[in-house]
Amino acid sequence: MITGHRGAASLAPENTLVSIEQAAKSGATWVEIDTQLSADNIPVIIHDKTVNRCTDGEGKVSELDLETLKTLDAGNWFGNQFEGTQVPTLEEALDKCVELDLTLNLELKTYDDKTIDTLVEQVVSVVKQKNYPLDKLLLSSFSKDALAICQAQLPQVRRGFICEVWNDFSLESLQELDLFSVHIDHQILNADIANSIKEAGLVLKIWTLNAPEKAQAFYDLGVDYIITDKPNEF
């Protein structure tokens, strides 16, 4: 059930190769990471719109080219033993997942609606170029537009919609996307929502649960996957 969030975000600097390694060492068979485009349209692995929180640099990811991003320290903020850790490219992350036999939940970060098409195109290009095993990949996003483009360009790859709100019309609005899964904030999940998602034949994922003692209750609701910063504790 366990998916390491941003690798294993409680054990190593999030969205780095060492974080992915820590998830695997913890026994997780799935890992979730985030991707967005650098200024030169290279898919890189980082969550925030800017590099400020998780590196020693400043500025928007979309305004920094790969060469600049690679000069940043993405580990020292977490602990000095991680000094020199780099922001990985999607290509490097795919290689790491193959090496560790992990299934990848890749979240497409869409901070700018104008670049959604380019982001999906570049991600699809890297996945195809690496000949990445498509049965080991799930593409997820808060953006229905991004998922629709994924559906058109890589229809055989599973798609997951991420949400932090849910209403009576949510399932209806997702039907055309032919989803594999819904990824819902665990804080809003209740039995009615869980039942509606499961009855629709969808896989149910929750994020980001860091309390192992609550796992059983969510399992009883029908949750299939738990995304957590602490895969080692689960």
Coordinates of C-alpha atoms in Angstrom, one line a residue:
M1 CA 0.0 0.0 0.0
I2 CA 2.8 2.4 0.8
T3 CA 4.0 5.1 -1.6
G4 CA 7.0 7.2 -0.5
H5 CA 6.1 10.9 -0.8
R6 CA 8.7 13.0 -2.7
G7 CA 10.9 9.9 -2.2
A8 CA 11.0 9.6 1.6
A9 CA 10.6 13.2 2.6
S10 CA 11.1 12.6 6.4
L11 CA 14.4 10.7 5.8
A12 CA 16.2 12.7 3.1
P13 CA 15.9 15.9 1.1
E14 CA 12.6 15.6 -0.8
N15 CA 12.5 15.0 -4.6
T16 CA 16.2 13.9 -4.8
L17 CA 17.8 10.7 -5.9
V18 CA 18.9 9.9 -2.3
S19 CA 15.3 10.4 -1.1
I20 CA 14.1 7.9 -3.7
E21 CA 16.8 5.5 -2.4
Q22 CA 15.6 5.9 1.1
A23 CA 12.0 5.1 0.1
A24 CA 13.3 1.8 -1.4
K25 CA 15.4 1.0 1.6
S26 CA 12.3 1.5 3.8
G27 CA 10.5 -1.2 1.8
A28 CA 8.2 1.0 -0.3
T29 CA 7.6 -0.4 -3.8
W30 CA 6.0 2.9 -5.0
V31 CA 7.5 6.4 -4.9
E32 CA 5.8 9.7 -5.7
I33 CA 7.9 12.7 -7.0
D34 CA 7.1 16.0 -8.7
T35 CA 8.2 17.3 -12.1
Q36 CA 8.1 20.7 -13.8
L37 CA 10.1 22.4 -16.6
S38 CA 13.3 24.4 -16.3
A39 CA 13.7 27.6 -18.4
D40 CA 15.2 25.4 -21.2
N41 CA 12.2 23.0 -21.0
I42 CA 13.9 20.1 -19.3
P43 CA 11.7 18.2 -16.9
V44 CA 13.3 18.4 -13.4
I45 CA 12.3 16.9 -10.1
I46 CA 11.2 19.6 -7.6
H47 CA 7.9 20.5 -6.0
D48 CA 7.7 24.2 -5.4
K49 CA 7.3 27.0 -7.9
T50 CA 10.6 28.4 -6.7
V51 CA 13.9 26.9 -5.6
N52 CA 14.0 29.0 -2.4
R53 CA 12.8 26.4 0.2
C54 CA 14.7 23.3 -1.0
T55 CA 18.0 24.7 -2.3
D56 CA 20.5 27.3 -1.5
G57 CA 19.3 29.4 -4.5
E58 CA 16.5 31.8 -5.3
G59 CA 14.1 32.2 -8.1
K60 CA 11.4 30.5 -10.1
V61 CA 12.2 27.0 -11.4
S62 CA 10.7 28.0 -14.8
E63 CA 13.2 30.9 -15.1
L64 CA 16.4 28.9 -14.3
D65 CA 18.0 26.7 -16.9
L66 CA 19.2 23.2 -16.2
E67 CA 22.9 24.3 -16.0
T68 CA 22.0 26.8 -13.3
L69 CA 19.7 24.4 -11.4
K70 CA 22.5 21.8 -11.3
T71 CA 24.8 24.3 -9.5
L72 CA 22.4 24.6 -6.6
D73 CA 22.7 22.6 -3.4
A74 CA 19.4 20.7 -2.8
G75 CA 20.5 18.8 0.2
N76 CA 22.2 21.0 2.8
W77 CA 18.9 22.6 4.0
F78 CA 17.8 19.2 5.2
G79 CA 21.1 18.2 6.8
N80 CA 24.8 18.8 6.2
Q81 CA 25.3 15.1 5.5
F82 CA 23.4 15.8 2.3
E83 CA 25.5 18.7 1.2
G84 CA 26.1 18.7 -2.6
T85 CA 22.9 16.8 -3.5
Q86 CA 21.6 18.1 -6.8
V87 CA 18.1 18.8 -8.2
P88 CA 17.6 15.7 -10.4
T89 CA 16.3 15.6 -14.0
L90 CA 13.3 13.4 -14.8
E91 CA 15.7 11.2 -16.8
E92 CA 17.9 10.6 -13.8
A93 CA 14.9 9.8 -11.6
L94 CA 13.6 7.3 -14.1
D95 CA 17.0 5.6 -14.2
K96 CA 17.0 5.4 -10.4
C97 CA 13.5 3.9 -10.3
V98 CA 14.5 1.2 -12.8
E99 CA 17.6 0.5 -10.8
L100 CA 15.6 0.1 -7.6
D101 CA 12.6 -1.6 -9.2
L102 CA 10.2 1.0 -8.0
T103 CA 6.8 1.9 -9.5
L104 CA 6.7 5.7 -10.1
N105 CA 3.8 8.0 -9.4
L106 CA 4.9 11.1 -11.3
E107 CA 3.0 14.3 -10.4
L108 CA 2.9 16.9 -13.1
K109 CA 3.2 20.4 -11.5
T110 CA 1.2 22.9 -13.5
Y111 CA 2.0 26.4 -12.1
D112 CA 1.4 28.0 -15.4
D113 CA -1.5 26.9 -17.6
K114 CA 0.3 28.2 -20.7
T115 CA 3.0 25.6 -20.3
I116 CA 0.9 22.5 -19.6
D117 CA 1.1 21.2 -23.2
T118 CA 4.9 21.6 -23.3
L119 CA 5.3 20.0 -19.8
V120 CA 3.4 16.9 -20.9
E121 CA 5.1 16.7 -24.3
Q122 CA 8.5 16.9 -22.7
V123 CA 7.7 14.3 -20.0
V124 CA 6.3 11.9 -22.7
S125 CA 9.4 12.5 -24.8
V126 CA 11.7 11.5 -21.9
V127 CA 9.6 8.5 -20.9
K128 CA 9.7 7.2 -24.5
Q129 CA 13.4 8.1 -25.0
K130 CA 14.3 6.1 -21.9
N131 CA 12.0 3.3 -22.9
Y132 CA 10.7 3.4 -19.4
P133 CA 8.4 0.4 -18.5
L134 CA 4.9 1.9 -18.8
D135 CA 3.5 -0.6 -16.4
K136 CA 5.7 0.9 -13.7
L137 CA 4.4 4.4 -14.3
L138 CA 1.4 6.5 -13.0
L139 CA 1.0 10.1 -14.1
S140 CA -1.0 12.3 -11.7
S141 CA -2.0 15.9 -11.5
F142 CA -4.4 18.5 -10.0
S143 CA -4.9 19.6 -13.6
K144 CA -7.6 17.9 -15.6
D145 CA -6.1 19.5 -18.7
A146 CA -2.7 17.9 -18.1
L147 CA -4.3 14.5 -17.6
A148 CA -6.4 14.9 -20.8
I149 CA -3.2 15.6 -22.7
C150 CA -1.5 12.5 -21.1
Q151 CA -4.5 10.5 -22.2
A152 CA -4.1 11.6 -25.8
Q153 CA -0.3 11.2 -25.9
L154 CA 0.3 8.2 -23.7
P155 CA -3.1 6.5 -23.4
Q156 CA -1.6 3.2 -22.1
V157 CA -0.1 4.9 -19.0
R158 CA -2.3 5.0 -15.9
R159 CA -3.6 8.4 -14.8
G160 CA -4.5 9.8 -11.4
F161 CA -6.4 12.9 -10.4
I162 CA -5.3 14.7 -7.3
C163 CA -7.8 16.6 -5.2
E164 CA -8.2 18.5 -2.0
V165 CA -11.9 19.2 -2.4
W166 CA -14.7 16.8 -3.3
N167 CA -18.4 17.4 -4.2
D168 CA -21.4 15.6 -5.8
F169 CA -20.2 16.5 -9.3
S170 CA -16.5 15.4 -8.9
L171 CA -16.9 11.9 -10.3
E172 CA -19.0 13.2 -13.2
S173 CA -16.4 15.8 -14.2
L174 CA -13.7 13.1 -14.3
Q175 CA -15.4 10.5 -16.4
E176 CA -13.9 11.5 -19.7
L177 CA -10.4 11.1 -18.4
D178 CA -10.7 7.3 -18.0
L179 CA -8.7 7.4 -14.8
F180 CA -6.9 4.7 -12.9
S181 CA -7.0 6.4 -9.5
V182 CA -8.2 9.4 -7.4
H183 CA -5.6 10.8 -5.0
I184 CA -7.4 12.6 -2.2
D185 CA -6.3 14.6 0.9
H186 CA -6.7 12.1 3.7
Q187 CA -8.2 15.0 5.9
I188 CA -11.3 15.2 3.8
L189 CA -11.9 11.5 3.1
N190 CA -15.0 10.0 4.7
A191 CA -16.9 6.8 4.1
D192 CA -19.4 8.4 1.5
I193 CA -16.6 9.8 -0.6
A194 CA -14.6 6.6 -0.4
N195 CA -17.6 4.5 -1.4
S196 CA -18.4 6.7 -4.4
I197 CA -14.8 6.5 -5.7
K198 CA -14.6 2.7 -5.2
E199 CA -18.0 2.1 -6.7
A200 CA -16.9 3.9 -9.8
G201 CA -14.1 1.3 -10.1
L202 CA -11.3 3.7 -9.3
V203 CA -8.2 3.0 -7.2
L204 CA -8.2 5.2 -4.0
K205 CA -5.0 6.9 -2.9
I206 CA -4.6 9.2 0.1
W207 CA -2.0 11.9 0.8
T208 CA -0.1 12.7 2.9
L209 CA -0.6 10.4 5.9
N210 CA 2.2 10.3 8.4
A211 CA 0.5 8.6 11.3
P212 CA 0.9 4.8 11.0
E213 CA -1.7 4.2 13.7
K214 CA -4.4 5.6 11.4
A215 CA -3.5 3.2 8.5
Q216 CA -6.0 0.5 9.5
A217 CA -9.0 2.9 9.6
F218 CA -8.2 4.1 6.1
Y219 CA -7.7 0.6 4.9
D220 CA -11.1 -0.3 6.3
L221 CA -12.6 2.6 4.2
G222 CA -11.2 1.0 1.1
V223 CA -8.0 3.0 0.6
D224 CA -5.6 1.2 -1.7
Y225 CA -2.5 3.3 -1.4
I226 CA -1.1 5.6 1.3
I227 CA 1.3 8.3 0.3
T228 CA 3.5 9.1 3.2
D229 CA 6.7 11.0 4.1
K230 CA 7.5 8.2 6.5
P231 CA 7.5 4.9 4.6
N232 CA 9.9 3.4 7.1
E233 CA 7.4 3.8 10.0
F234 CA 4.6 2.2 8.0

